[in-house]
């Protein structure tokens, strides 16, 4: 009897159903040979974080009753209250707010800011421009309801050209009004490096030395479970993120979290619901199972997404396309950028990602005039949860330098399929001629 080794499983035939050639499969197989050690260390981080999550659930005595939802006011919602304890344990914080009523990452961040800042206070970003949507929250771009409208001012210190913190300028920017510092872990859609948790820790120590009572908040979007520690392990007072990214594990259909110091989380709760009510209300309806199970899956889902990002970086870098992060860099978030240099490259890549989806694989994304952007944008998102970017997804503005940003992949085989399909598309459309470049 033959052993059931990988060599006698006919993957070629499976991939050919997706139009992926033996040539692409072999090429990518060669790339993967060199990634074994990298993938092993990602699996170790996932293992560490998996144990962290399970242990937190056990310590908080998560029970079957926690999976049931409440309706109406949601007083004494055991599932919701226990889940918040679990988050607080996982992140090693005093308290947490984890709610379906927090609609997205931007909302979670806006909530954390608006509830902890008062008129006359100043907000400081020591890591350059924040994520696009926060420009309106802060009032960098005029917007109704912004912090600016409430008399909260904003200061920004850019990173130095080599990506390091500009400590001198940060010291000069902190003043008697500075109440809260916002630190974005992920580069988002910029070209600066993503910050490691250790680097965030150094920045927080520096800021606390200047003014100990400053609240240090970290925008943790796309960063959860990429490392074994989180920003709250290195001094952050508040860590904020979205459940339709890493910590929702692909299962949470909505939601955001704020975890951190008790007083900061309380402020956020009173703002989310109402003064006097705070964390006591907010029915969990039917989402608790997906929140718990999603958190349970989050470490391995994040690992799958990371493997996909590294796989793509290695493929496209070898073919001569600039990639950020590069093929060997240490990872601190799940986003990968690839610069194709032509609109056709961006379009072929995104259409390949879409064609590999389980949902909406038969639709072809096209560039369109998306509100809020100067140029057309193409987006690939065949997702179970609409707009979820922990699922394999990609987008790119149709403007120089013609780069795509992609992220996610609930499973490694799916991330692998999507990336190989993108490569096949680029070959079929004669954007790439030769798989042996460089
Ligand atoms: C996604 C993201 C946000 C905003 O989250 P949404 O859920 O899209 O509103 C904020 N900051 C960073 C770094 C992000 O990646």
Short mmCIF file of C-alpha atoms and ligand atoms in Angstrom, two decimals:
data_model
loop_
_atom_site.label_atom_id
_atom_site.label_comp_id
_atom_site.label_asym_id
_atom_site.label_seq_id
_atom_site.Cartn_x
_atom_site.Cartn_y
_atom_site.Cartn_z
CA UNK A 1 0.00 0.00 0.00
CA UNK A 2 1.32 3.41 -0.90
CA UNK A 3 1.82 5.94 1.86
CA UNK A 4 -0.42 8.96 1.62
CA UNK A 5 2.42 11.40 1.09
CA UNK A 6 2.04 14.79 -0.54
CA UNK A 7 3.78 13.43 -3.64
CA UNK A 8 0.91 11.19 -4.67
CA UNK A 9 -1.84 13.76 -4.16
CA UNK A 10 -2.63 15.20 -7.55
CA UNK A 11 -2.54 18.92 -6.83
CA UNK A 12 -1.76 19.75 -10.43
CA UNK A 13 -5.17 18.55 -11.48
CA UNK A 14 -6.90 20.47 -8.68
CA UNK A 15 -5.10 23.68 -9.61
CA UNK A 16 -5.74 23.18 -13.31
CA UNK A 17 -9.46 23.50 -12.55
CA UNK A 18 -8.67 27.11 -11.67
CA UNK A 19 -6.67 27.63 -14.86
CA UNK A 20 -3.34 27.46 -13.01
CA UNK A 21 -0.62 25.91 -15.13
CA UNK A 22 1.98 23.38 -14.15
CA UNK A 23 4.59 26.03 -14.82
CA UNK A 24 3.10 28.43 -12.23
CA UNK A 25 2.63 25.60 -9.76
CA UNK A 26 6.25 24.49 -10.11
CA UNK A 27 7.57 28.02 -9.89
CA UNK A 28 5.59 28.72 -6.74
CA UNK A 29 6.60 25.36 -5.31
CA UNK A 30 10.21 26.38 -5.68
CA UNK A 31 9.52 29.63 -3.82
CA UNK A 32 7.82 27.71 -1.02
CA UNK A 33 10.79 25.39 -0.57
CA UNK A 34 12.74 28.38 0.70
CA UNK A 35 10.01 29.53 3.07
CA UNK A 36 9.77 26.46 5.29
CA UNK A 37 11.66 27.93 8.22
CA UNK A 38 9.76 31.18 8.02
CA UNK A 39 6.44 29.36 8.00
CA UNK A 40 7.54 27.26 10.94
CA UNK A 41 8.22 30.32 13.05
CA UNK A 42 4.80 31.73 12.08
CA UNK A 43 3.22 28.46 13.21
CA UNK A 44 5.03 28.75 16.53
CA UNK A 45 3.64 32.24 17.09
CA UNK A 46 0.17 30.94 16.20
CA UNK A 47 0.60 28.09 18.67
CA UNK A 48 1.67 30.50 21.41
CA UNK A 49 -1.29 32.79 20.74
CA UNK A 50 -3.73 29.90 20.42
CA UNK A 51 -2.76 28.78 23.93
CA UNK A 52 -3.07 32.35 25.18
CA UNK A 53 -6.64 32.57 23.85
CA UNK A 54 -7.74 29.14 25.11
CA UNK A 55 -6.23 29.77 28.53
CA UNK A 56 -8.04 33.12 28.78
CA UNK A 57 -11.34 31.45 27.85
CA UNK A 58 -10.80 28.75 30.47
CA UNK A 59 -9.84 31.25 33.18
CA UNK A 60 -12.97 33.27 32.45
CA UNK A 61 -15.07 30.10 32.59
CA UNK A 62 -16.59 30.52 29.14
CA UNK A 63 -19.64 28.29 29.15
CA UNK A 64 -22.36 27.25 26.74
CA UNK A 65 -24.62 29.90 28.24
CA UNK A 66 -22.15 32.57 27.07
CA UNK A 67 -22.96 31.71 23.47
CA UNK A 68 -26.60 32.68 23.83
CA UNK A 69 -27.52 36.23 23.03
CA UNK A 70 -29.72 38.75 24.74
CA UNK A 71 -32.25 41.18 23.26
CA UNK A 72 -33.69 44.52 24.32
CA UNK A 73 -31.56 46.42 26.83
CA UNK A 74 -29.22 43.51 27.29
CA UNK A 75 -28.86 43.78 31.06
CA UNK A 76 -26.80 40.96 32.56
CA UNK A 77 -25.58 39.69 29.22
CA UNK A 78 -23.32 36.89 30.43
CA UNK A 79 -21.82 36.22 27.00
CA UNK A 80 -20.93 39.86 26.37
CA UNK A 81 -19.54 40.49 29.85
CA UNK A 82 -17.49 37.29 29.83
CA UNK A 83 -16.12 37.98 26.35
CA UNK A 84 -14.92 41.37 27.55
CA UNK A 85 -13.10 39.63 30.40
CA UNK A 86 -11.55 37.23 27.89
CA UNK A 87 -10.27 40.11 25.75
CA UNK A 88 -8.89 41.83 28.85
CA UNK A 89 -7.02 38.60 29.73
CA UNK A 90 -5.68 38.02 26.22
CA UNK A 91 -4.39 41.60 26.03
CA UNK A 92 -3.35 41.74 29.72
CA UNK A 93 -5.45 44.81 30.43
CA UNK A 94 -7.75 45.88 33.25
CA UNK A 95 -10.89 46.01 31.15
CA UNK A 96 -12.27 45.78 27.62
CA UNK A 97 -15.23 46.87 25.53
CA UNK A 98 -16.06 44.40 22.74
CA UNK A 99 -19.35 45.14 21.05
CA UNK A 100 -21.37 44.58 17.91
CA UNK A 101 -22.59 48.16 18.42
CA UNK A 102 -19.08 49.32 17.51
CA UNK A 103 -19.60 49.24 13.76
CA UNK A 104 -16.02 49.14 12.43
CA UNK A 105 -12.42 50.02 13.19
CA UNK A 106 -12.86 53.71 12.49
CA UNK A 107 -15.79 53.80 14.90
CA UNK A 108 -13.78 52.05 17.61
CA UNK A 109 -10.94 54.54 17.21
CA UNK A 110 -13.27 57.54 17.08
CA UNK A 111 -15.02 56.27 20.20
CA UNK A 112 -11.75 55.84 22.10
CA UNK A 113 -10.64 59.34 21.12
CA UNK A 114 -13.91 61.22 21.62
CA UNK A 115 -14.60 59.64 24.98
CA UNK A 116 -11.17 60.31 26.45
CA UNK A 117 -10.55 63.80 25.10
CA UNK A 118 -12.28 66.98 26.26
CA UNK A 119 -12.49 70.48 24.75
CA UNK A 120 -9.12 72.19 25.12
CA UNK A 121 -7.16 68.93 25.02
CA UNK A 122 -4.63 68.16 22.33
CA UNK A 123 -4.12 64.91 20.45
CA UNK A 124 -0.66 64.01 19.19
CA UNK A 125 0.34 61.51 16.50
CA UNK A 126 4.10 60.93 16.79
CA UNK A 127 4.12 58.47 13.87
CA UNK A 128 2.97 60.69 11.03
CA UNK A 129 -0.33 60.87 9.26
CA UNK A 130 -2.97 58.51 10.62
CA UNK A 131 -5.19 56.16 8.57
CA UNK A 132 -7.29 57.99 5.97
CA UNK A 133 -10.63 57.70 7.75
CA UNK A 134 -9.16 59.19 10.92
CA UNK A 135 -8.42 62.43 9.11
CA UNK A 136 -12.14 63.17 9.25
CA UNK A 137 -12.48 61.95 12.83
CA UNK A 138 -9.71 64.30 13.93
CA UNK A 139 -10.70 67.13 11.60
CA UNK A 140 -7.48 67.18 9.53
CA UNK A 141 -10.02 67.14 6.71
CA UNK A 142 -13.05 69.27 7.60
CA UNK A 143 -15.86 67.03 8.73
CA UNK A 144 -19.07 67.22 10.71
CA UNK A 145 -18.68 66.00 14.28
CA UNK A 146 -14.89 65.94 14.17
CA UNK A 147 -12.72 66.38 17.27
CA UNK A 148 -11.79 69.77 15.86
CA UNK A 149 -15.44 70.88 15.99
CA UNK A 150 -15.36 70.11 19.72
CA UNK A 151 -12.29 72.26 20.31
CA UNK A 152 -9.79 69.41 20.45
CA UNK A 153 -6.58 70.30 18.65
CA UNK A 154 -4.19 68.01 16.82
CA UNK A 155 -0.47 67.87 16.31
CA UNK A 156 1.58 65.50 14.24
CA UNK A 157 5.24 64.57 14.19
CA UNK A 158 6.32 62.67 11.11
CA UNK A 159 8.69 59.74 11.17
CA UNK A 160 12.23 60.43 10.03
CA UNK A 161 13.12 59.49 6.46
CA UNK A 162 14.53 56.16 7.57
CA UNK A 163 11.33 55.32 9.47
CA UNK A 164 12.66 56.03 12.97
CA UNK A 165 10.87 58.16 15.55
CA UNK A 166 11.81 61.83 15.59
CA UNK A 167 12.33 61.94 19.35
CA UNK A 168 13.49 65.55 19.43
CA UNK A 169 10.44 66.78 17.55
CA UNK A 170 8.15 64.62 19.70
CA UNK A 171 9.62 66.16 22.87
CA UNK A 172 9.03 69.60 21.41
CA UNK A 173 5.44 68.78 20.41
CA UNK A 174 4.31 67.58 23.84
CA UNK A 175 2.85 70.47 25.81
CA UNK A 176 0.52 71.12 28.75
CA UNK A 177 -2.53 70.44 26.55
CA UNK A 178 -1.31 67.09 25.22
CA UNK A 179 -3.74 64.55 26.67
CA UNK A 180 -3.61 61.58 24.33
CA UNK A 181 -1.08 60.13 21.94
CA UNK A 182 -2.28 57.96 19.06
CA UNK A 183 0.14 55.40 17.64
CA UNK A 184 -0.79 53.47 14.52
CA UNK A 185 0.91 50.09 14.47
CA UNK A 186 0.24 49.18 10.85
CA UNK A 187 1.52 51.29 7.98
CA UNK A 188 -1.97 50.97 6.54
CA UNK A 189 -1.75 52.14 2.95
CA UNK A 190 1.36 54.24 3.35
CA UNK A 191 4.93 53.30 2.58
CA UNK A 192 6.40 53.80 6.04
CA UNK A 193 7.43 50.67 7.94
CA UNK A 194 4.92 48.99 10.21
CA UNK A 195 5.92 49.35 13.86
CA UNK A 196 6.96 46.35 15.89
CA UNK A 197 5.40 46.02 19.33
CA UNK A 198 8.87 46.52 20.81
CA UNK A 199 9.28 49.82 18.93
CA UNK A 200 5.85 50.94 20.16
CA UNK A 201 7.00 50.13 23.69
CA UNK A 202 10.08 52.33 23.32
CA UNK A 203 7.98 55.20 22.01
CA UNK A 204 5.50 54.89 24.86
CA UNK A 205 8.29 54.86 27.48
CA UNK A 206 9.75 57.99 25.94
CA UNK A 207 6.41 59.80 25.96
CA UNK A 208 5.61 58.74 29.54
CA UNK A 209 9.00 60.07 30.62
CA UNK A 210 8.11 63.48 29.25
CA UNK A 211 4.59 63.49 30.66
CA UNK A 212 3.48 60.43 32.66
CA UNK A 213 -0.26 61.12 32.54
CA UNK A 214 -0.57 61.12 28.75
CA UNK A 215 -2.92 58.39 27.54
CA UNK A 216 -1.13 56.24 24.96
CA UNK A 217 -3.57 54.68 22.49
CA UNK A 218 -2.53 52.18 19.82
CA UNK A 219 -4.46 51.62 16.59
CA UNK A 220 -3.89 47.86 16.47
CA UNK A 221 -5.74 47.19 13.18
CA UNK A 222 -4.15 44.33 11.21
CA UNK A 223 -1.58 43.75 13.96
CA UNK A 224 -3.34 41.40 16.41
CA UNK A 225 -1.67 38.01 16.89
CA UNK A 226 1.13 38.72 14.41
CA UNK A 227 3.54 38.71 17.36
CA UNK A 228 3.38 36.99 20.74
CA UNK A 229 2.91 40.30 22.54
CA UNK A 230 0.46 43.14 21.97
CA UNK A 231 0.93 46.88 22.51
CA UNK A 232 -0.81 46.58 25.88
CA UNK A 233 2.12 44.40 27.00
CA UNK A 234 4.49 47.33 26.47
CA UNK A 235 2.62 50.13 28.19
CA UNK A 236 -0.28 51.14 25.93
CA UNK A 237 -3.23 52.48 27.93
CA UNK A 238 -5.71 51.63 25.19
CA UNK A 239 -5.50 49.19 22.28
CA UNK A 240 -8.15 49.50 19.60
CA UNK A 241 -9.17 47.43 16.60
CA UNK A 242 -11.82 45.95 14.32
CA UNK A 243 -13.45 42.54 14.56
CA UNK A 244 -13.71 42.21 10.81
CA UNK A 245 -9.93 42.12 10.77
CA UNK A 246 -7.60 39.77 12.72
CA UNK A 247 -9.33 39.25 16.10
CA UNK A 248 -12.69 38.36 14.56
CA UNK A 249 -11.04 35.37 12.90
CA UNK A 250 -13.23 35.81 9.82
CA UNK A 251 -16.34 34.78 11.72
CA UNK A 252 -17.36 38.00 13.49
CA UNK A 253 -19.87 39.68 11.16
CA UNK A 254 -19.38 43.14 12.73
CA UNK A 255 -17.76 44.75 15.75
CA UNK A 256 -14.85 46.54 17.32
CA UNK A 257 -12.90 46.44 20.53
CA UNK A 258 -11.19 48.80 22.95
CA UNK A 259 -9.09 47.12 25.61
CA UNK A 260 -7.00 48.87 28.22
CA UNK A 261 -6.99 50.85 31.44
CA UNK A 262 -10.26 50.66 33.33
CA UNK A 263 -10.92 54.42 33.35
CA UNK A 264 -10.27 54.72 29.61
CA UNK A 265 -12.55 51.80 28.74
CA UNK A 266 -15.24 53.17 31.06
CA UNK A 267 -15.12 56.53 29.32
CA UNK A 268 -15.59 54.75 25.99
CA UNK A 269 -18.53 52.74 27.32
CA UNK A 270 -20.31 55.86 28.59
CA UNK A 271 -19.85 57.43 25.20
CA UNK A 272 -20.93 54.34 23.24
CA UNK A 273 -24.18 53.93 25.17
CA UNK A 274 -24.96 56.78 27.54
CA UNK A 275 -23.73 58.48 30.68
CA UNK A 276 -25.13 56.44 33.55
CA UNK A 277 -25.52 53.29 31.47
CA UNK A 278 -22.00 52.51 30.21
CA UNK A 279 -21.21 48.83 29.87
CA UNK A 280 -24.48 47.70 31.49
CA UNK A 281 -26.54 47.81 28.30
CA UNK A 282 -26.08 46.69 24.72
CA UNK A 283 -27.74 43.42 23.78
CA UNK A 284 -25.44 40.97 22.03
CA UNK A 285 -28.31 39.60 19.89
CA UNK A 286 -27.03 36.51 18.09
CA UNK A 287 -23.38 37.32 17.47
CA UNK A 288 -21.70 35.85 20.55
CA UNK A 289 -20.79 32.46 19.07
CA UNK A 290 -19.09 34.16 16.14
CA UNK A 291 -17.19 36.53 18.46
CA UNK A 292 -15.92 33.70 20.67
CA UNK A 293 -15.24 31.26 17.88
CA UNK A 294 -13.66 33.98 15.77
CA UNK A 295 -11.29 34.93 18.59
CA UNK A 296 -10.51 31.24 19.04
CA UNK A 297 -9.58 30.96 15.34
CA UNK A 298 -7.85 34.35 15.11
CA UNK A 299 -4.28 33.17 15.84
CA UNK A 300 -4.26 30.56 13.05
CA UNK A 301 -6.23 32.75 10.65
CA UNK A 302 -3.70 35.54 11.17
CA UNK A 303 -0.91 33.04 10.54
CA UNK A 304 -2.53 32.01 7.25
CA UNK A 305 -2.77 35.62 6.15
CA UNK A 306 0.87 36.19 7.09
CA UNK A 307 2.01 33.19 5.08
CA UNK A 308 0.11 34.51 2.06
CA UNK A 309 1.73 37.94 2.39
CA UNK A 310 5.23 36.46 2.63
CA UNK A 311 4.56 34.04 -0.24
CA UNK A 312 3.46 36.91 -2.50
CA UNK A 313 6.39 39.11 -1.47
CA UNK A 314 8.79 36.35 -2.45
CA UNK A 315 7.11 35.60 -5.76
CA UNK A 316 6.82 39.16 -6.98
CA UNK A 317 10.14 40.39 -5.66
CA UNK A 318 11.89 37.61 -7.56
CA UNK A 319 10.05 38.69 -10.70
CA UNK A 320 11.44 42.20 -10.29
CA UNK A 321 8.46 44.04 -8.80
CA UNK A 322 9.05 46.24 -5.74
CA UNK A 323 7.34 44.79 -2.68
CA UNK A 324 6.75 46.30 0.76
CA UNK A 325 7.56 44.64 3.12
CA UNK A 326 10.31 42.85 1.17
CA UNK A 327 10.73 39.09 0.92
CA UNK A 328 12.83 38.66 4.06
CA UNK A 329 11.65 41.44 6.39
CA UNK A 330 10.19 40.67 9.81
CA UNK A 331 6.39 41.13 9.81
CA UNK A 332 4.34 43.24 12.18
CA UNK A 333 1.05 43.33 10.26
CA UNK A 334 -0.64 41.31 7.49
CA UNK A 335 -0.62 43.89 4.68
CA UNK A 336 1.47 43.35 1.56
CA UNK A 337 2.08 45.92 -1.15
CA UNK A 338 3.27 45.01 -4.64
CA UNK A 339 4.09 47.71 -7.18
CA UNK A 340 3.29 46.67 -10.73
CA UNK A 341 4.01 49.99 -12.42
CA UNK A 342 1.07 49.68 -14.83
CA UNK A 343 -2.72 49.82 -14.51
CA UNK A 344 -2.93 46.46 -16.31
CA UNK A 345 -0.78 44.82 -13.63
CA UNK A 346 -2.96 46.13 -10.80
CA UNK A 347 -6.13 45.05 -12.58
CA UNK A 348 -4.84 41.56 -13.45
CA UNK A 349 -3.71 40.99 -9.86
CA UNK A 350 -7.00 42.07 -8.29
CA UNK A 351 -9.07 40.10 -10.79
CA UNK A 352 -6.98 37.02 -9.99
CA UNK A 353 -7.66 37.38 -6.26
CA UNK A 354 -11.38 37.74 -6.97
CA UNK A 355 -11.38 34.70 -9.26
CA UNK A 356 -10.02 32.58 -6.42
CA UNK A 357 -12.83 33.50 -3.99
CA UNK A 358 -15.53 31.18 -2.67
CA UNK A 359 -18.11 33.94 -2.87
CA UNK A 360 -18.57 36.07 -6.01
CA UNK A 361 -15.75 34.43 -7.95
CA UNK A 362 -17.83 34.81 -11.12
CA UNK A 363 -17.89 38.61 -10.95
CA UNK A 364 -15.00 40.62 -12.33
CA UNK A 365 -13.95 43.72 -10.39
CA UNK A 366 -13.30 46.82 -12.48
CA UNK A 367 -11.76 50.19 -11.54
CA UNK A 368 -14.39 52.72 -10.43
CA UNK A 369 -14.65 56.26 -9.06
CA UNK A 370 -14.87 55.53 -5.37
CA UNK A 371 -16.01 58.42 -3.16
CA UNK A 372 -13.12 60.02 -1.29
CA UNK A 373 -10.40 59.03 -3.76
CA UNK A 374 -8.73 61.21 -6.41
CA UNK A 375 -8.21 58.33 -8.81
CA UNK A 376 -10.16 55.24 -9.76
CA UNK A 377 -9.80 52.26 -7.46
CA UNK A 378 -10.16 48.53 -8.12
CA UNK A 379 -11.12 46.20 -5.29
CA UNK A 380 -11.22 42.44 -5.04
CA UNK A 381 -13.37 41.20 -2.21
CA UNK A 382 -15.14 37.90 -2.54
CA UNK A 383 -15.92 37.62 1.14
CA UNK A 384 -18.36 35.82 3.43
CA UNK A 385 -18.49 38.98 5.55
CA UNK A 386 -18.95 42.06 3.40
CA UNK A 387 -15.83 44.20 3.31
CA UNK A 388 -13.93 41.86 5.60
CA UNK A 389 -10.22 42.33 5.08
CA UNK A 390 -9.07 39.35 7.13
CA UNK A 391 -10.51 37.43 4.20
CA UNK A 392 -8.35 37.38 1.07
CA UNK A 393 -8.82 40.83 -0.44
CA UNK A 394 -6.92 43.33 -2.55
CA UNK A 395 -7.26 46.85 -3.78
CA UNK A 396 -5.26 49.31 -5.77
CA UNK A 397 -5.66 52.89 -6.91
CA UNK A 398 -5.29 53.29 -10.68
CA UNK A 399 -2.56 55.89 -10.27
CA UNK A 400 1.24 55.85 -10.13
CA UNK A 401 3.10 53.93 -8.85
CA UNK A 402 0.34 51.39 -9.63
CA UNK A 403 0.65 49.37 -6.45
CA UNK A 404 -1.78 46.86 -5.03
CA UNK A 405 -2.33 46.33 -1.34
CA UNK A 406 -3.57 42.97 -0.35
CA UNK A 407 -4.19 41.13 2.86
CA UNK A 408 -5.97 38.26 4.47
CA UNK A 409 -6.77 34.69 3.72
CA UNK A 410 -8.77 32.69 6.24
CA UNK A 411 -6.77 29.59 5.35
CA UNK A 412 -3.27 29.27 3.92
CA UNK A 413 -4.41 27.10 0.97
CA UNK A 414 -6.86 29.82 -0.03
CA UNK A 415 -4.26 32.58 0.23
CA UNK A 416 -1.92 30.41 -1.86
CA UNK A 417 -4.58 29.80 -4.51
CA UNK A 418 -5.41 33.51 -4.77
CA UNK A 419 -1.80 34.54 -5.18
CA UNK A 420 -1.12 31.84 -7.75
CA UNK A 421 -4.23 32.84 -9.66
CA UNK A 422 -3.04 36.45 -9.68
CA UNK A 423 0.30 35.32 -11.10
CA UNK A 424 -1.41 33.18 -13.72
CA UNK A 425 -3.50 36.21 -14.76
CA UNK A 426 -0.37 38.33 -15.18
CA UNK A 427 1.17 35.64 -17.37
CA UNK A 428 -1.98 35.01 -19.43
CA UNK A 429 -2.25 38.74 -20.14
CA UNK A 430 1.41 38.93 -21.11
CA UNK A 431 2.33 41.33 -18.34
CA UNK A 432 4.88 38.79 -17.15
CA UNK A 433 6.68 36.87 -19.89
CA UNK A 434 9.22 34.81 -18.09
CA UNK A 435 9.07 33.14 -14.70
CA UNK A 436 12.82 32.99 -14.37
CA UNK A 437 13.56 36.74 -14.18
CA UNK A 438 16.27 37.69 -11.65
C1 LIG B 1 -8.75 49.23 8.72
C2 LIG B 1 -8.05 50.24 9.53
C3 LIG B 1 -8.73 51.25 10.19
C4 LIG B 1 -10.21 51.48 10.04
O1 LIG B 1 -10.98 50.37 10.17
P1 LIG B 1 -12.37 50.25 9.37
O2 LIG B 1 -12.94 49.00 9.94
O3 LIG B 1 -12.03 50.14 7.93
O4 LIG B 1 -13.17 51.44 9.69
C5 LIG B 1 -7.99 52.11 10.97
N1 LIG B 1 -6.65 52.01 11.08
C6 LIG B 1 -5.96 51.05 10.43
C7 LIG B 1 -4.48 50.98 10.59
C8 LIG B 1 -6.63 50.14 9.64
O5 LIG B 1 -5.95 49.19 9.02
#
